[in-house]
XYZ file of C-alpha atoms in Angstrom:
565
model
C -215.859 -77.688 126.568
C -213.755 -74.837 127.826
C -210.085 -74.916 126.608
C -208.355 -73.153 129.472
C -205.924 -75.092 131.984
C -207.178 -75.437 135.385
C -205.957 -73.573 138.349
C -206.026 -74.757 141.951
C -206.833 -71.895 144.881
C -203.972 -70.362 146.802
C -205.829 -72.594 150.078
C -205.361 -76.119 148.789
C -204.175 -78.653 150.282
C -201.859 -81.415 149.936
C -201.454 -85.287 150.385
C -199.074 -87.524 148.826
C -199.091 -90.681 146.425
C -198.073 -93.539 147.663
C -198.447 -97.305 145.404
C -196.925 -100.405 145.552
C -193.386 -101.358 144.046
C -194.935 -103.830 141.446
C -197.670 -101.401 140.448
C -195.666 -98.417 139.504
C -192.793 -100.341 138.052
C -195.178 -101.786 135.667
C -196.748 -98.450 134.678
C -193.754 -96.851 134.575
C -192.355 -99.005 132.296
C -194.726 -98.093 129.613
C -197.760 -100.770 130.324
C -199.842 -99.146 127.984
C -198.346 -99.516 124.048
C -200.798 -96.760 122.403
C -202.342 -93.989 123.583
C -205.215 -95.395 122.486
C -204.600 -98.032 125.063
C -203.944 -95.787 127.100
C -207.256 -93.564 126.933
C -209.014 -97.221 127.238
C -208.631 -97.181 130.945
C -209.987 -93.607 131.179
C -212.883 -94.774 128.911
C -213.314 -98.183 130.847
C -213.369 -95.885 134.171
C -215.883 -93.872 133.258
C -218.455 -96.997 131.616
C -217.984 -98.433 135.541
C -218.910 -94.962 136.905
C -222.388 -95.345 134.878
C -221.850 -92.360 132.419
C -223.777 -92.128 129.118
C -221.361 -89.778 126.991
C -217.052 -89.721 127.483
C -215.666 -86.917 125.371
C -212.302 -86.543 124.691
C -210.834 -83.090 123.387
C -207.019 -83.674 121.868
C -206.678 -80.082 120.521
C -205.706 -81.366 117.474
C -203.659 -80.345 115.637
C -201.181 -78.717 118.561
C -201.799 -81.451 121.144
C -201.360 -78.845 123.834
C -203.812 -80.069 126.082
C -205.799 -83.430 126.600
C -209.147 -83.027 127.760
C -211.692 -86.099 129.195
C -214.535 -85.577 130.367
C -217.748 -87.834 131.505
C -220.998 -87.645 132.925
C -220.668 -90.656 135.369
C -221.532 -90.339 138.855
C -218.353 -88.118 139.860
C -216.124 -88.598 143.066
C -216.165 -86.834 146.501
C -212.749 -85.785 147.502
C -212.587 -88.362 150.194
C -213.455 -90.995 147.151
C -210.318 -89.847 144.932
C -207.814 -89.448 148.064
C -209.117 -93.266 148.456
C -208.359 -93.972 145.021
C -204.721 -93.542 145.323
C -204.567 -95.648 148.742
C -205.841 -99.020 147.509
C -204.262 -98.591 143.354
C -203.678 -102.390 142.845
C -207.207 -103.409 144.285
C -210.528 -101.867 143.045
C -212.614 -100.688 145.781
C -215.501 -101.176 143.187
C -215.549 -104.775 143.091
C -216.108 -104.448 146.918
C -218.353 -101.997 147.070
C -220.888 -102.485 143.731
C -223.335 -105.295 144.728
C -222.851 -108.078 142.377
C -220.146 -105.679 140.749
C -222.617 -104.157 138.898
C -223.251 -100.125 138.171
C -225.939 -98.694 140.542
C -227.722 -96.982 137.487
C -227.546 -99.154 134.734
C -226.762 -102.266 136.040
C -223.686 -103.273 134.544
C -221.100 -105.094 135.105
C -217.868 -103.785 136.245
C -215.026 -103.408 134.307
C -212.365 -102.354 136.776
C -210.549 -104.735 138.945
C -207.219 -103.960 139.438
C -207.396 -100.074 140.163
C -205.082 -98.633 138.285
C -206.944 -96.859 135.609
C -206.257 -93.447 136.730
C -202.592 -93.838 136.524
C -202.967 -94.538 132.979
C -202.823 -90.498 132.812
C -199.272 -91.071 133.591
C -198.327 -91.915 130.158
C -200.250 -89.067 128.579
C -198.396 -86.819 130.732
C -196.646 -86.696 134.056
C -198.975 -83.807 135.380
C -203.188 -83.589 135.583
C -206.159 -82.280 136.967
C -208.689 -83.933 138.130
C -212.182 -82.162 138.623
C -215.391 -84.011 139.692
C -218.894 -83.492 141.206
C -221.714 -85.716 142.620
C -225.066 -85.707 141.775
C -227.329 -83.968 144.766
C -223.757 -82.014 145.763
C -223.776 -78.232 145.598
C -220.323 -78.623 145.730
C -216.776 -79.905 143.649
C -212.546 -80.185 143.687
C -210.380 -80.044 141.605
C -207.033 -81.972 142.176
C -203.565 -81.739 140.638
C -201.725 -85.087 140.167
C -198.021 -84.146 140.045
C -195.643 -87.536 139.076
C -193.028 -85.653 137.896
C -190.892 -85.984 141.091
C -191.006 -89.848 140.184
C -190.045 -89.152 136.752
C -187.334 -87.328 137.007
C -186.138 -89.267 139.167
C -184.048 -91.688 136.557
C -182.726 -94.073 139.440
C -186.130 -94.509 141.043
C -186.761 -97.096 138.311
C -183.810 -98.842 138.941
C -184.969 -98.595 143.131
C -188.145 -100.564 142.146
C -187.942 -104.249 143.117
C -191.546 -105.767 141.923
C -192.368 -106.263 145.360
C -195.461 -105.707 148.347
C -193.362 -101.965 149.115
C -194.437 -98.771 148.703
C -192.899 -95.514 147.353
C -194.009 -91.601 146.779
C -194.161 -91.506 143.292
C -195.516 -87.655 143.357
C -197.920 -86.343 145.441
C -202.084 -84.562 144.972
C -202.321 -81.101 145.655
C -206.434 -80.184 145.983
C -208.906 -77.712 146.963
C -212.591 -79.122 147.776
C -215.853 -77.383 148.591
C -215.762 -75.329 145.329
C -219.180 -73.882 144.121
C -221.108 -76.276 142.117
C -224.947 -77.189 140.562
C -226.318 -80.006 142.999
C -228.098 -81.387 139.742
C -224.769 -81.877 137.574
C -222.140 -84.925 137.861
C -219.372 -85.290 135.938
C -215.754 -85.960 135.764
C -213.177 -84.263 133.501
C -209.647 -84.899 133.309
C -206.801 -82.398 131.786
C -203.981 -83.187 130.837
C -201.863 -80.040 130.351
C -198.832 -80.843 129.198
C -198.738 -83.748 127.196
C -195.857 -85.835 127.015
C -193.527 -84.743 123.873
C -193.041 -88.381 122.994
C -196.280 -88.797 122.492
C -197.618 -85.365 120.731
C -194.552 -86.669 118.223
C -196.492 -90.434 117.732
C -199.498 -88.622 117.064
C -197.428 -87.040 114.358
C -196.051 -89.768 112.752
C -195.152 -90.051 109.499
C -194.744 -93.236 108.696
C -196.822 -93.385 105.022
C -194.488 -90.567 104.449
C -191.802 -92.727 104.452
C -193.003 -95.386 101.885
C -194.409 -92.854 99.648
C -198.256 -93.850 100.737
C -200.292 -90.653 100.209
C -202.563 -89.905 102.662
C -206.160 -89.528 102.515
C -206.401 -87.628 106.001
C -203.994 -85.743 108.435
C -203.901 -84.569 111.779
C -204.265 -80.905 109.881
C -207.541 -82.114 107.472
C -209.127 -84.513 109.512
C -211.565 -87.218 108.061
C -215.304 -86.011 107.894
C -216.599 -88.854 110.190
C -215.216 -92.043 111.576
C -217.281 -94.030 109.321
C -215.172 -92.595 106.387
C -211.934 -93.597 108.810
C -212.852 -97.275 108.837
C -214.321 -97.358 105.137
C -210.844 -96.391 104.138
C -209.015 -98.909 106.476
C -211.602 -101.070 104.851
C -210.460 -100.738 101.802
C -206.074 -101.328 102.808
C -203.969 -103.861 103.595
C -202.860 -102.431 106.629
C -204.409 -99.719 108.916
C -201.353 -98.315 109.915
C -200.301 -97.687 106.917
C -203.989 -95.900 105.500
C -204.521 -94.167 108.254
C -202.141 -91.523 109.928
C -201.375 -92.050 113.570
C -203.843 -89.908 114.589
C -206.986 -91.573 112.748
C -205.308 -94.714 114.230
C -205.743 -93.534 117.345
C -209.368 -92.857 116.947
C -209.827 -96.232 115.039
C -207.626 -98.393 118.036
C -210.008 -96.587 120.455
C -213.266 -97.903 118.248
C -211.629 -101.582 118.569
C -210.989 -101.547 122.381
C -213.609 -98.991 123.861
C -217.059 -100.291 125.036
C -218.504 -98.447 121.996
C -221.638 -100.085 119.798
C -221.436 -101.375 116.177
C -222.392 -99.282 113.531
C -225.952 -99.810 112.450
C -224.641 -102.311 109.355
C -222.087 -103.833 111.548
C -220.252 -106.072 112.002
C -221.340 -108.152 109.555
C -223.912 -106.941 106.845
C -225.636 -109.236 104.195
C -227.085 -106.763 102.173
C -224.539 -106.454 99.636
C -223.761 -110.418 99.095
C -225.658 -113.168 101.442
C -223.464 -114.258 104.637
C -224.178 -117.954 105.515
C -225.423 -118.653 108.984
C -224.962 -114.783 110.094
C -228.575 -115.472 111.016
C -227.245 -118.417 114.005
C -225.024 -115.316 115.080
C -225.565 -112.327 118.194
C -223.961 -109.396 118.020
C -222.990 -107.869 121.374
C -224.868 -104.572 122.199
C -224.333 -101.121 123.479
C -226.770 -98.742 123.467
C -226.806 -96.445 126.460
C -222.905 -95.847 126.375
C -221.341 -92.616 123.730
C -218.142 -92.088 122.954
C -216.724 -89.377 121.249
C -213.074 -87.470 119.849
C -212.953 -84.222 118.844
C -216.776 -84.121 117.919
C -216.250 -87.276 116.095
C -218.628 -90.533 117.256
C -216.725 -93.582 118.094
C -217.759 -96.734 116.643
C -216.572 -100.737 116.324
C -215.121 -100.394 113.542
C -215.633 -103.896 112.060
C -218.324 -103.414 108.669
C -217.998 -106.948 106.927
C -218.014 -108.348 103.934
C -215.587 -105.708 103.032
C -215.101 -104.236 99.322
C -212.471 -106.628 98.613
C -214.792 -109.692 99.591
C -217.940 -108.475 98.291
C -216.291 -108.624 94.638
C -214.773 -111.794 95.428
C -215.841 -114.887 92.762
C -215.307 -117.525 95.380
C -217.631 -119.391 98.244
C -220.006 -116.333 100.261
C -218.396 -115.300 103.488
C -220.143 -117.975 106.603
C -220.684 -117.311 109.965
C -220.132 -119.621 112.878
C -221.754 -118.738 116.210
C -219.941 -119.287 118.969
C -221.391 -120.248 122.385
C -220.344 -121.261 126.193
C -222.424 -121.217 129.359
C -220.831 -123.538 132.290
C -218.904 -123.669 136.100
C -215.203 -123.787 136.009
C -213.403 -124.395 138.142
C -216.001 -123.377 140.696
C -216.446 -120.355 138.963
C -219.295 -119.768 136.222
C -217.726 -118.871 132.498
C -219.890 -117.771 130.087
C -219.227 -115.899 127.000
C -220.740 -115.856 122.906
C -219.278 -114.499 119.852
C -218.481 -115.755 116.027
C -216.058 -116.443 113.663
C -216.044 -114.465 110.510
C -214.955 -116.023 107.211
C -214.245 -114.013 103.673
C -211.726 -114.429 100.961
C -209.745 -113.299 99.701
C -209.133 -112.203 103.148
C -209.733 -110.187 105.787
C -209.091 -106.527 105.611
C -207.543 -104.470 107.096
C -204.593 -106.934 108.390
C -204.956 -105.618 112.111
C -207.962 -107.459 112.026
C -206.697 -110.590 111.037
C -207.419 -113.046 114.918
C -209.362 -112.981 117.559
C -210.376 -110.103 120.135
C -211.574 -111.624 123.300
C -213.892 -108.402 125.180
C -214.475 -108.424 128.830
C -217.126 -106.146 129.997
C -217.142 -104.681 126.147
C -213.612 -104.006 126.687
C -211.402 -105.068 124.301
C -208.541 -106.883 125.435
C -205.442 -106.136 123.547
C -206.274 -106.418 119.876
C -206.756 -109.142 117.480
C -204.817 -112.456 118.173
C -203.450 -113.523 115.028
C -202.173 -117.442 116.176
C -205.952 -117.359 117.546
C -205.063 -118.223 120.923
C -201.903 -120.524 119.825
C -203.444 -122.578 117.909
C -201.402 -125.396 117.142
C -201.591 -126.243 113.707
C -200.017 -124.527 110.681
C -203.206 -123.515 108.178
C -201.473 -121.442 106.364
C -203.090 -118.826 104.199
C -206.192 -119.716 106.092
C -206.271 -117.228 108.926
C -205.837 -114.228 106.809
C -209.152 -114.863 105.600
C -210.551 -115.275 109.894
C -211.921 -112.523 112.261
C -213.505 -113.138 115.416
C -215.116 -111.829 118.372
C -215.785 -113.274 122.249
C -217.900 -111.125 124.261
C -217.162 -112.528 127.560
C -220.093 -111.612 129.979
C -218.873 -113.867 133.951
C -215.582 -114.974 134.203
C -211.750 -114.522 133.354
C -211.611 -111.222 135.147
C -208.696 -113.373 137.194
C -207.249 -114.150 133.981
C -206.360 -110.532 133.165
C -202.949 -109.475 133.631
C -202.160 -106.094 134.383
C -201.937 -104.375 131.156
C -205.358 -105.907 130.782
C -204.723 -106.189 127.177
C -203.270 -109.725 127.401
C -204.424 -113.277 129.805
C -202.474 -114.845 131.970
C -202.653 -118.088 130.210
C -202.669 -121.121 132.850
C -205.541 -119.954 134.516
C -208.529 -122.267 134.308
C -211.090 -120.272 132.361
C -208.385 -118.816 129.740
C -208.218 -122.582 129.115
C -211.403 -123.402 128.682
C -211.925 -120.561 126.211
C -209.032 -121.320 124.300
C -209.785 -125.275 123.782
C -213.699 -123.715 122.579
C -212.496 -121.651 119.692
C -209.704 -123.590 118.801
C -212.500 -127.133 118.775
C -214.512 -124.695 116.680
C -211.572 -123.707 114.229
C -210.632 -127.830 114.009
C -213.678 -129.354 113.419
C -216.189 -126.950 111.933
C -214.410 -124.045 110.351
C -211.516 -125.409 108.451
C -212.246 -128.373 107.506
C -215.121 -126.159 105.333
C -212.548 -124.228 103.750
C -212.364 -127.265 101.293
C -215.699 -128.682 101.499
C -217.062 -125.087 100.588
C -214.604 -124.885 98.040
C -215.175 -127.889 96.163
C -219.191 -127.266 96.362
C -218.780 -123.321 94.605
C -216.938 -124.847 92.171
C -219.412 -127.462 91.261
C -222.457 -124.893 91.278
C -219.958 -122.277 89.202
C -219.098 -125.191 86.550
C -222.794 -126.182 86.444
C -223.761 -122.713 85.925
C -221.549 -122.005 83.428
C -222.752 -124.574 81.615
C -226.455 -123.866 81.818
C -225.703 -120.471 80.574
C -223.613 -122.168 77.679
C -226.674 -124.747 76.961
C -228.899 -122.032 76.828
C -226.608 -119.755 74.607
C -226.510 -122.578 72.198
C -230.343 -122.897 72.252
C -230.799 -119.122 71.529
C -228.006 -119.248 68.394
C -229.595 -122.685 66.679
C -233.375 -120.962 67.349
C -233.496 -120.534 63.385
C -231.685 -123.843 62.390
C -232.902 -126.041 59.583
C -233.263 -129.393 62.358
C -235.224 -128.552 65.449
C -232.813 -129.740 68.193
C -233.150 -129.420 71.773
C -230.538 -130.330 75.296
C -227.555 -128.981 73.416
C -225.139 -129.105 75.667
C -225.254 -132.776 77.068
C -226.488 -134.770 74.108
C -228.239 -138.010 75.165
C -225.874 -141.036 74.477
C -228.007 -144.014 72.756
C -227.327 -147.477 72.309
C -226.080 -149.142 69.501
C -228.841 -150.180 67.100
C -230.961 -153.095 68.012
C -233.227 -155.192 65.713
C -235.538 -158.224 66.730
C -234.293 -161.331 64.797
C -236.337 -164.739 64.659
C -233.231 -167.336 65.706
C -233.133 -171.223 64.371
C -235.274 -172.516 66.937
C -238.239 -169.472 65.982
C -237.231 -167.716 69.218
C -237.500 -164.072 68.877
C -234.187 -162.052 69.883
C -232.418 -158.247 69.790
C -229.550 -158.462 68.062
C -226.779 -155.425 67.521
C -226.855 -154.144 63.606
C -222.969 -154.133 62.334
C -223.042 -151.628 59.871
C -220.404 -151.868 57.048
C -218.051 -148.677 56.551
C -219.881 -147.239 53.478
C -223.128 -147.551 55.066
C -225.195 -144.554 55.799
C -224.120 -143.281 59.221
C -225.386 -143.767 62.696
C -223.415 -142.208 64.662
C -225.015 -139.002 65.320
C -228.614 -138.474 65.050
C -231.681 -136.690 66.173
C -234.677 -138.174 68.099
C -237.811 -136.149 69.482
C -235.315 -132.955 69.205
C -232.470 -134.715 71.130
C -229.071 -135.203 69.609
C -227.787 -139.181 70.244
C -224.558 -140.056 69.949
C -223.057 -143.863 69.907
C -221.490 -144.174 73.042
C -218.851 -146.828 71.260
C -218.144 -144.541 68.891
C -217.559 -141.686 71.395
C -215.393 -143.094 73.710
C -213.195 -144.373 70.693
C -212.949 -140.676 70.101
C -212.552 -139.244 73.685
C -209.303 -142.065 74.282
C -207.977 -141.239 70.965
C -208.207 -138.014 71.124
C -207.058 -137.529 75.175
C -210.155 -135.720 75.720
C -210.574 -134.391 79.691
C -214.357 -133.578 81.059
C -214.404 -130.208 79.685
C -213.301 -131.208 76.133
C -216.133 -134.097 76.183
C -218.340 -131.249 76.746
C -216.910 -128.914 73.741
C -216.953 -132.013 71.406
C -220.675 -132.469 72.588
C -221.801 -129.045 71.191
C -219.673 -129.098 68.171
C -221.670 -132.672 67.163
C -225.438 -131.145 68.203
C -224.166 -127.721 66.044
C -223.399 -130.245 63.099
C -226.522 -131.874 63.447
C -228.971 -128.978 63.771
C -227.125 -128.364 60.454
C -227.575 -131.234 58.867
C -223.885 -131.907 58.790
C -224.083 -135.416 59.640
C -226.877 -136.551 56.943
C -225.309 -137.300 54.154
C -221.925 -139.350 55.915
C -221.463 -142.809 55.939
C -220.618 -144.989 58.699
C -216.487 -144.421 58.289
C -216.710 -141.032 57.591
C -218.361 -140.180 60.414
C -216.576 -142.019 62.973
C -213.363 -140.013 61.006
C -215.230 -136.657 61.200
C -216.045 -137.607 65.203
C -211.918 -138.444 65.861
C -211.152 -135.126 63.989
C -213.487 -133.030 65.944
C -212.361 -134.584 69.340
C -208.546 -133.724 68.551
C -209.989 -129.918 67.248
C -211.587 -129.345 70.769
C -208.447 -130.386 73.020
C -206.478 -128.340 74.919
């Protein structure tokens, strides 16, 4: 893409810009936070005008010059003058049958008509150049605000209402030379803004002492190495300088595709349910920085999770399809759960995506929800891909809902049913269960560690870990009458013992004269267990032959207080 500033012709001519009061004020007053949010609009504009590749040139590191440019289906002149008559009402929605792209049939992300101005907080001057497919023409336009601008008081002038001002006005020249076979748009910013060439700047891991991985001046090698490394941090912000947080904002809120593995990938440790789960899809829509392809940057389980020694990370589909309020709703998604927790924190919430278009970025409370779970959500992520309805709901920033309208609602009492009754009430369900497989596997791998070191013991015992407990010895006795009956033996204290024995390779224990032990002794589950092995050890070795009755209930009580905790 050529780097030179555009020039208009001596003959252009001139119209001005006229919007309402509650438009500009809003704008203005900074309506976009980031420039990623910013760029959004530019990058949602050019998805509705059916383009295939947006690339964005920041002439990094000097910031001199912004450049966007798409292959969409361009603008006439007479289009763009339109454009800046009717900003605060999309002429697409009107003019798109069932607001959908001509070419690729999809569905319309503007509504408000105001994307263009976002340009106004990258810089208070651009150019606008644009051809139609079929055209053998083009024009180029210069957007001038900086009348507006420097205009301190006009902010204070603005009352919010249904009047217009002349915030600036278009200088143009049309009928320029052009291929009829190419479209395109490309807009130039020339000048940047100094406040924001200075965020892109930033410094603020200088300030903590974080080092940093990349800078503006040795950019990261690919954006996949950008979000392995936010991957990998608490905090993006803090990883990433502002400029690779720029380029990883735009991944969250751009109608860009998933990379290949994402979002969630089961490949390095099995995801519950991801298989109940759809992922939205992008496929005829690029995006790219500085060379660099833009991607979702959500690749889950991260490190941190894969490592983890708790439950697997779940999925839970999420699903709606119904009229509201007159109006049809419809939208899918998940929820994402790992522990420890979800990294990095700016992921932490839901993103609710209109059109592919995320809407602000990820909602922490989830939507307000009401009750206090503590700990929980840092270990939540979720998505909504919303595909009819809450286009209404959208307030003008279009990164936030205005939240009594009727299908906000309805979305908000879904996920927050889904978190209630499904999600967190398996935090301790799930719990519980790991821990229960963990302890039972730990103590097959004990049972079978014991088995391998008594291979070569003099008594051939078997089930070492759980010895079987036996009854007390039984004998049939002929009674007074000649009746036949089992009677229990009572051994006397110098009797040989019978406490511990082996059957058919099992070691038997007297279940009297183990629990005597076990409440003597205080013994908990675990130490029942350790006393277990310690008596089938004995008895593989023959240590329990040659005791009578008393000294092995003594030897028993002594081994159950060696084994506590």
């Amino acid at each position: 893409m050529a780097s030179t500033k555009p020039r208009l012709p001596s003959s252009h001519k001139t119209a001005p810009i006229t919007v309402a009061e509650k438009i500009i004020a809003d704008i203005s007053s900074g309506i976009y936070r980031t420039p990623a949010a910013a760029l959004k609009e530019l990058v949602a504009n050019a998805y509705d005008a059916d383009a295939t590749h947006v690339e964005i040139v920041t002439d990094a590191p000097r910031f001199a010059q912004l450049v966007i440019r798409d292959d969409g289906e361009g603008m006439t002149i007479e289009r763009f003058l339109k454009v800046f008559e009717h900003i605060g009402g999309s002429w697409k929605r009107i003019e798109y049958k069932d607001e959908r792209t001509p070419l690729h049939g999809r569905k319309v992300i503007g509504r408000i008509g105001i994307g263009l101005l976002a340009v106004a907080q990258l810089g208070q001057r651009f150019y606008v150049a644009s051809s139609v497919k079929g055209s053998s023409s083009r024009f180029i336009a210069e957007v001038d605000l900086r009348p507006f601008h420097r205009d301190d008081a006009a902010l204070h002038r603005l009352g919010g209402g249904d009047r217009t001002v002349d915030i600036g006005n278009v200088k143009y020249a049309d009928q320029l030379q052009e291929d009829a076979d190419t479209q395109y748009t490309v807009i130039t910013v020339p000048d940047p803004k100094a406040g924001l060439v200075s965020e892109l700047h930033n410094r603020l891991r200088d300030t903590i002492g974080a080092p940093a991985t990349y800078s503006v001046s040795q950019p990261a090698p690919d954006f996949r190495s950008i979000v392995e490394l936010a991957c990998r941090s608490h905090r993006a912000d803090i990883a990433l300088d502002a400029y690779h947080l720029m380029l990883w904002e735009l991944g969250l809120i751009c109608p860009v595709r998933y990379f290949d593995d994402g979002p969630i990938d089961s490949s390095d440790r099995p995801v519950e349910k991801l298989g109940a789960c759809t992922f939205q899809r992008i496929d005829d829509f690029e995006l790219t920085v500085d060379d660099m392809s833009i991607r979702r940057p959500l690749l889950f389980p991260s490190p941190n999770a894969i490592a983890y020694g708790g439950p697997d990370p779940i999925a839970y589909p999420i699903t709606f399809d119904e009229d509201v309020a007159g109006r049809r709703l419809q939208f899918s998604g998940y929820i994402y759960v790992q522990k420890p927790r979800i990294d990095p924190g700016e992921l932490q919430g839901v993103q609710v995506r209109v059109r592919g278009v995320g809407i602000g970025g990820f909602d922490r409370s989830w939507l307000g929800y009401p009750l206090n779970e503590g700990l929980k959500f840092g270990q939540l992520v979720g998505e909504v891909y919303v595909g009819a309805g809450l286009e209404s709901a959208l307030n003008i920033d279009r990164a936030s809902f205005r939240e009594t309208d009727p299908h906000y609602l309805t979305l908000r009492a879904k996920i927050w049913e889904l978190l209630r009754e499904r999600v967190f009430p398996d935090f301790k369900s799930r719990q519980a269960e790991f821990r229960r497989n963990r302890k039972k596997q730990e103590a097959d791998e004990r049972e079978r560690a014991l088995r391998n070191a008594l291979r070569d013991a003099p008594e051939d015992v078997d089930g070492l870990a759980k010895p079987l407990a036996s009854e007390p010895r039984r004998v049939r006795r002929r009674s007074s009458s000649g009746a036949v009956e089992l009677r229990t033996v009572t051994l006397n204290p110098d009797d040989p013992q019978n406490i511990v024995r082996i059957e058919s390779g099992e070691v038997l224990i007297d279940p009297t004269a183990l629990r005597k032990a076990e409440k003597g002794s205080k013994l908990n589950k675990d130490g029942r267990e350790r006393l277990l092995r310690v008596c089938a050890v004995l008895a593989a070795y023959s240590g329990w032959s040659d005791l009578t009755h008393r000294q092995a209930e003594e030897l028993l009580a002594a081994l159950a207080i060696a084994v506590r905790e």
